Amino acid sequence: MDKLKRVPIKEQDPSVRVNNFDEVCLGYTLDEAKEEASRCIQCKNPRCVEGCPVSINIPGFINEIVKGDIEEAFNVISKYSALPAICGRVCPQETQCEERCIRGIKGEAVAIGKLERFVADWARENNIAPKPPKEKNGIKVAVIGSGPAGLTCAKDLAELGYDVTVFEALHEPGGVLVYGIPEFRLPKEEVVKPEIENLRALGVKIETNVIIGKSVTIDELMEEEGFEAVFIGSGAGLPNFMGIPGENANGVFSANEYLTRSNLMKAFDSNYDTPIITGKKVAVVGGGNVAMDAARTALRLGADVTIVYRRSEKELPARVEEVHHAKEEGIHFMFLTNPKEILVDENGWVKGMRCVKMELGEEDQSGRRRPVEVENSDFIIEVDTVIMSLGTRPNPLISSTTHGLETNRRGCIIVDEETGQTSREGVFAGGDAVTGSATVIQAMGAGKKAAKAIHEYLLAKKR
Amino acid sequence: MSKDYTYVITRKEKLAESIYLMDIKAPRVAAHCYPGQFVILKIDEKGERIPLTICDYDRDNGIVTIVFQALGHSTKLMAEYEVGEAFRDFTGPLGKKSELIDMPREELSKKKVLFVAGGVGAAPVYPQVKWMKENGYEPDCIIGARSKDFVILEDQIRQYANNLYITTDDGSYGMKGNVNDAIRHLVQEKGKHYDIVVAIGPMIMMKFVSLLTKELNIKTIVSMNPIMVDGTGMCGACRLTVGNEIKFACVDGPEFDGHLVNFDEAMKRLSMYKTKEGKKILREKEGETHHHKDCQIHKE
Ligand SMILES: Cc1cc2nc3c(=O)[nH]c(=O)nc-3n(C[C@H](O)[C@H](O)[C@H](O)COP(=O)(O)OP(=O)(O)OC[C@H]3O[C@@H](n4cnc5c(N)ncnc54)[C@H](O)[C@@H]3O)c2cc1C
Ligand SMILES: Cc1cc2nc3c(=O)[nH]c(=O)nc-3n(C[C@H](O)[C@H](O)[C@H](O)COP(=O)(O)OP(=O)(O)OC[C@H]3O[C@@H](n4cnc5c(N)ncnc54)[C@H](O)[C@@H]3O)c2cc1C
Ligand code: SF4
Ligand code: SF4
Ligand code: FES
């Protein structure tokens, strides 16, 4: 066996998977996992751990796989992460843990994410769940939002004995994990639901259909319902539009709407009532993970899909694996192109998009070269559906209804980075609500830090 | 099947052909809602998220009243539910409360307000009329419907309105004509003065009321009901052009200045998911409550 190379992982064939919503990556078998695990050289100062926002003891759990004790491997991971089956699937590993892996210097990094996923899937299939705490302290803590930040914070607090209630605005807990990331990357029934059930097993209560700021305010939770601390993990769900002519035409959607219809409301399944417009020729504007997800969803619904991105392929912010999968599935890419206008027919439906060519100019603050328009380079592409995937902002609902909660110019909640403490006593925050759109594992990391800080705050308060 | 669900139906009444009223047990919504706001209801696991205006509420008993028209797939399914059964999800209150409620009392007391309700629009108008009366104001109200059988909530609104005028398309009750005929009659023939018109009903009605009140120079508030998914500002499905700006009806509205709303665009957007079935039923049952030959739904 060539130790420089990864054990390959099975995937659904692209020509088959474009016709279904089943998961693309099929995961390792026990033997394959053991073989891949044996590539880890068990570094004394493991650099991989530094790359993981929740500092999972990576050599520790990998060593258990080598020994064949998968249950113990799961126990090791569970000390750090509440959602390993999810992170193993959606973490941008190649820029986090795996980027630092020593194996990556000469050959391919150890497939840490895929191994993590294997362990979590094995534990679920063998009904192994984290154990509830021995003692409850009866102190009530509210967690707002059930995305990765909220779920992680809730788990850690429940394990410390707190009486935790998660409030979720939508009818299903999970945040972006259920409404944004598609089924074919992250199965809902098989993967997300069980991880949320594990939380319930720890004693966490989840109240859906409660919109904090509307159904009840943070002030009321603290003053009337007896919650002694609050964690805000409300995400960054507000979609941006471009502000170009024709953007309100029928057939123009935000990626959030398109993905929510398909994922949360299961419009792709004809047993569910929510409709979705599939389109024959779809343009997706943007180049992030969200754009890839929207494009691959539209493809599976039967459309011919083109991603329109204003910079070049090198600058694509999406994960390499997602871009690779998208290409394999037959998504077209139009780089250095920016929409100027959406053309509308007499009934109000999209009939095309006028675009302009771009070229890369000087570097901006982010170190990326700024795209500038090429004069007189307008051209028209024929499409009947346009999906705008231009990033999102935090929703102002909570900040505008909570006294003394400070936000910055972009509407993000201002916190102390180490603790998640906001400008309001007893109120902590983390995840996309603080950073703007980031990643699942960063949101989890913030939830973890805040849980620790809430515990310390409440201990000090009780003294 | 619905026994495990939380949001129990405690009262159901049929107000007119295919128009139903339901009381739903939903304490968190009842405790915080105001006239002008709405809820989102989801029947069961597989259902759509259906936006419905809050028609009344009882804070003490945790009850919210909704009135809906069984038009398409989901609303017809809702109509099959009976007292004691329950819906899976019921969330709110969503949107902003009515502009009148947030207006300084002193300012509002100087204003003469006319409510204009078209069809099921009487449901969202009712709590506003009631709130005004209970807070010491004296609003007038017009209810417009296709015929006598489709006039709903008349007695309830009459309790609180200073003057109530009724118009029917076929003249089977009240004045013959549409709501605009009634507004003209009141303002131009009877010389009544109004500072604010609140018009709620089918979009086409709100459009034509707004055109008339612009001519009459009366400030007009309309309540927009575009297609929605989440109702919390997350999807942008509900976006409208108001003046030169894009607004999300679920968080910025649902009430807007009727003189600034781009109704033609909004009506086109509303037709996006209309099922053939939905359109057919609307044409048969609603008939001319849409009043105008330019109505999108009639043209298709
Ligand atoms: C389509 C898509 C694909 C992505 N792909 C990846 C990926 O592959 N890898 C990766 O690492 N990251 C990915 N991300 C980013 C990642 O999902 C987010 O960074 C992460 O989910 C943020 O977690 P969070 O807990 O802060 O917020 P969210 O997951 O957004 O959860 C917030 C929750 O709070 C709820 N909420 C909001 N307001 C209120 C309120 N007032 N009251 C009650 N509840 C409220 C929301 O309904 C939501 O459920 C993707 C994002 C999207 C949209
Ligand atoms: C803020 C708001 C308040 C509303 N209040 C009420 C009310 O108090 N009483 C009432 O009877 N109706 C009200 N509606 C309209 C109601 O939500 C629709 O009648 C209902 O969604 C139609 O669903 P359907 O499946 O029965 O009809 P179908 O015609 O089969 O619907 C097909 C699709 O079109 C969408 N749709 C159709 N008509 C509308 C519409 N008018 N508004 C939004 N989406 C629509 C639905 O989401 C659905 O996906 C309100 C809508 C909004 C946005
Ligand atoms: S949680 Fe993410 S970053 Fe951490 S080890 Fe797992 S895959 Fe790597
Ligand atoms: S850096 Fe790579 S080889 Fe070293 S412990 Fe981490 S995973 Fe193993
Ligand atoms: S309904 Fe989704 S943003 Fe308004």
PDB file of C-alpha atoms in Angstrom, chain A residues 167 169-172 179 207 209-211 214-216 220 225 237-239 241 247-254 256-257 260-261 265 271-277 346-349 395, chain B residues 7 28 32 37 42 45-49 73-74 77 88-96 227-230 232-237 239-241 246 248 251 265 268-269 271-273:
ATOM      1  CA  PHE A 167     -36.010  28.184  20.818  1.00  0.00           C
ATOM      2  CA  ALA A 169     -38.194  30.097  14.701  1.00  0.00           C
ATOM      3  CA  LEU A 170     -38.794  27.473  12.028  1.00  0.00           C
ATOM      4  CA  HIS A 171     -40.819  24.295  12.385  1.00  0.00           C
ATOM      5  CA  GLU A 172     -37.764  22.037  12.341  1.00  0.00           C
ATOM      6  CA  TYR A 179     -32.887  24.416   5.439  1.00  0.00           C
ATOM      7  CA  GLU A 207     -39.348  24.557  21.307  1.00  0.00           C
ATOM      8  CA  ASN A 209     -42.148  27.867  16.083  1.00  0.00           C
ATOM      9  CA  VAL A 210     -40.886  30.478  18.559  1.00  0.00           C
ATOM     10  CA  ILE A 211     -39.463  33.623  16.997  1.00  0.00           C
ATOM     11  CA  LYS A 214     -41.786  38.354  18.045  1.00  0.00           C
ATOM     12  CA  SER A 215     -43.300  35.422  19.957  1.00  0.00           C
ATOM     13  CA  VAL A 216     -41.374  36.453  23.076  1.00  0.00           C
ATOM     14  CA  GLU A 220     -39.219  38.500  28.870  1.00  0.00           C
ATOM     15  CA  GLU A 225     -39.708  32.961  32.375  1.00  0.00           C
ATOM     16  CA  GLY A 237     -30.138  34.286   7.241  1.00  0.00           C
ATOM     17  CA  LEU A 238     -31.054  37.524   5.457  1.00  0.00           C
ATOM     18  CA  PRO A 239     -30.323  37.164   1.733  1.00  0.00           C
ATOM     19  CA  PHE A 241     -29.874  40.846  -3.840  1.00  0.00           C
ATOM     20  CA  GLU A 247     -34.592  41.215 -10.181  1.00  0.00           C
ATOM     21  CA  ASN A 248     -38.204  40.905  -8.992  1.00  0.00           C
ATOM     22  CA  ALA A 249     -39.282  39.030 -12.117  1.00  0.00           C
ATOM     23  CA  ASN A 250     -40.950  35.662 -11.790  1.00  0.00           C
ATOM     24  CA  GLY A 251     -38.219  33.056 -11.873  1.00  0.00           C
ATOM     25  CA  VAL A 252     -35.638  35.021  -9.855  1.00  0.00           C
ATOM     26  CA  PHE A 253     -34.980  33.478  -6.453  1.00  0.00           C
ATOM     27  CA  SER A 254     -32.560  33.915  -3.614  1.00  0.00           C
ATOM     28  CA  ASN A 256     -32.125  30.652   0.400  1.00  0.00           C
ATOM     29  CA  GLU A 257     -35.617  30.479  -1.059  1.00  0.00           C
ATOM     30  CA  THR A 260     -35.478  26.171   1.637  1.00  0.00           C
ATOM     31  CA  ARG A 261     -38.209  25.045  -0.729  1.00  0.00           C
ATOM     32  CA  MET A 265     -40.066  21.997   2.658  1.00  0.00           C
ATOM     33  CA  ASN A 271     -45.437  13.768  -1.420  1.00  0.00           C
ATOM     34  CA  TYR A 272     -44.866  17.204   0.063  1.00  0.00           C
ATOM     35  CA  ASP A 273     -47.112  20.156  -0.790  1.00  0.00           C
ATOM     36  CA  THR A 274     -44.646  23.007  -1.295  1.00  0.00           C
ATOM     37  CA  PRO A 275     -44.092  23.814  -4.978  1.00  0.00           C
ATOM     38  CA  ILE A 276     -40.785  24.697  -6.620  1.00  0.00           C
ATOM     39  CA  ILE A 277     -40.080  26.113 -10.037  1.00  0.00           C
ATOM     40  CA  GLU A 346     -44.450  40.333 -21.230  1.00  0.00           C
ATOM     41  CA  ASN A 347     -45.919  38.033 -18.546  1.00  0.00           C
ATOM     42  CA  GLY A 348     -43.302  38.977 -16.012  1.00  0.00           C
ATOM     43  CA  TRP A 349     -41.119  35.852 -16.337  1.00  0.00           C
ATOM     44  CA  ASN A 395     -31.508  39.181  10.807  1.00  0.00           C
TER      45      ASN A 395
ATOM     46  CA  TYR B   7     -52.093  23.726  18.018  1.00  0.00           C
ATOM     47  CA  ARG B  28     -47.215  32.529  22.778  1.00  0.00           C
ATOM     48  CA  HIS B  32     -47.828  39.105  21.813  1.00  0.00           C
ATOM     49  CA  GLN B  37     -49.805  40.936  12.108  1.00  0.00           C
ATOM     50  CA  LYS B  42     -48.484  24.239   8.712  1.00  0.00           C
ATOM     51  CA  GLU B  45     -45.505  16.995   8.336  1.00  0.00           C
ATOM     52  CA  LYS B  46     -45.893  17.377   4.592  1.00  0.00           C
ATOM     53  CA  GLY B  47     -47.834  20.635   4.493  1.00  0.00           C
ATOM     54  CA  GLU B  48     -46.846  24.040   3.143  1.00  0.00           C
ATOM     55  CA  ARG B  49     -46.262  27.023   5.381  1.00  0.00           C
ATOM     56  CA  HIS B  73     -54.919  22.514  -2.073  1.00  0.00           C
ATOM     57  CA  SER B  74     -53.714  23.583   1.375  1.00  0.00           C
ATOM     58  CA  LEU B  77     -57.311  20.628   3.424  1.00  0.00           C
ATOM     59  CA  ARG B  88     -48.601  20.707  13.529  1.00  0.00           C
ATOM     60  CA  ASP B  89     -47.193  24.230  13.413  1.00  0.00           C
ATOM     61  CA  PHE B  90     -48.499  27.702  14.120  1.00  0.00           C
ATOM     62  CA  THR B  91     -45.997  30.488  14.466  1.00  0.00           C
ATOM     63  CA  GLY B  92     -46.060  34.214  14.967  1.00  0.00           C
ATOM     64  CA  PRO B  93     -46.921  36.934  15.369  1.00  0.00           C
ATOM     65  CA  LEU B  94     -45.144  37.869  12.155  1.00  0.00           C
ATOM     66  CA  GLY B  95     -44.787  41.223  10.453  1.00  0.00           C
ATOM     67  CA  LYS B  96     -45.282  44.625  11.984  1.00  0.00           C
ATOM     68  CA  ILE B 227     -46.131  34.447  -1.659  1.00  0.00           C
ATOM     69  CA  MET B 228     -44.102  33.616   1.426  1.00  0.00           C
ATOM     70  CA  VAL B 229     -42.051  30.717   2.636  1.00  0.00           C
ATOM     71  CA  ASP B 230     -40.475  31.336   6.037  1.00  0.00           C
ATOM     72  CA  THR B 232     -39.004  35.727   8.978  1.00  0.00           C
ATOM     73  CA  GLY B 233     -36.939  37.547   6.353  1.00  0.00           C
ATOM     74  CA  MET B 234     -34.864  34.568   5.289  1.00  0.00           C
ATOM     75  CA  CYS B 235     -35.928  33.778   1.737  1.00  0.00           C
ATOM     76  CA  GLY B 236     -36.931  36.955  -0.080  1.00  0.00           C
ATOM     77  CA  ALA B 237     -39.902  35.251  -1.762  1.00  0.00           C
ATOM     78  CA  ARG B 239     -40.222  40.902  -1.899  1.00  0.00           C
ATOM     79  CA  LEU B 240     -42.114  43.852  -3.336  1.00  0.00           C
ATOM     80  CA  THR B 241     -41.163  47.123  -4.926  1.00  0.00           C
ATOM     81  CA  ILE B 246     -37.219  46.452  -2.432  1.00  0.00           C
ATOM     82  CA  PHE B 248     -39.720  42.093   2.313  1.00  0.00           C
ATOM     83  CA  VAL B 251     -40.634  41.766   8.032  1.00  0.00           C
ATOM     84  CA  GLU B 265     -45.385  43.462 -10.299  1.00  0.00           C
ATOM     85  CA  LYS B 268     -47.501  38.882 -11.416  1.00  0.00           C
ATOM     86  CA  ARG B 269     -45.400  37.466  -8.623  1.00  0.00           C
ATOM     87  CA  SER B 271     -49.461  34.165  -9.880  1.00  0.00           C
ATOM     88  CA  MET B 272     -46.136  32.325  -9.854  1.00  0.00           C
ATOM     89  CA  TYR B 273     -47.284  29.179  -8.087  1.00  0.00           C
TER      90      TYR B 273
END
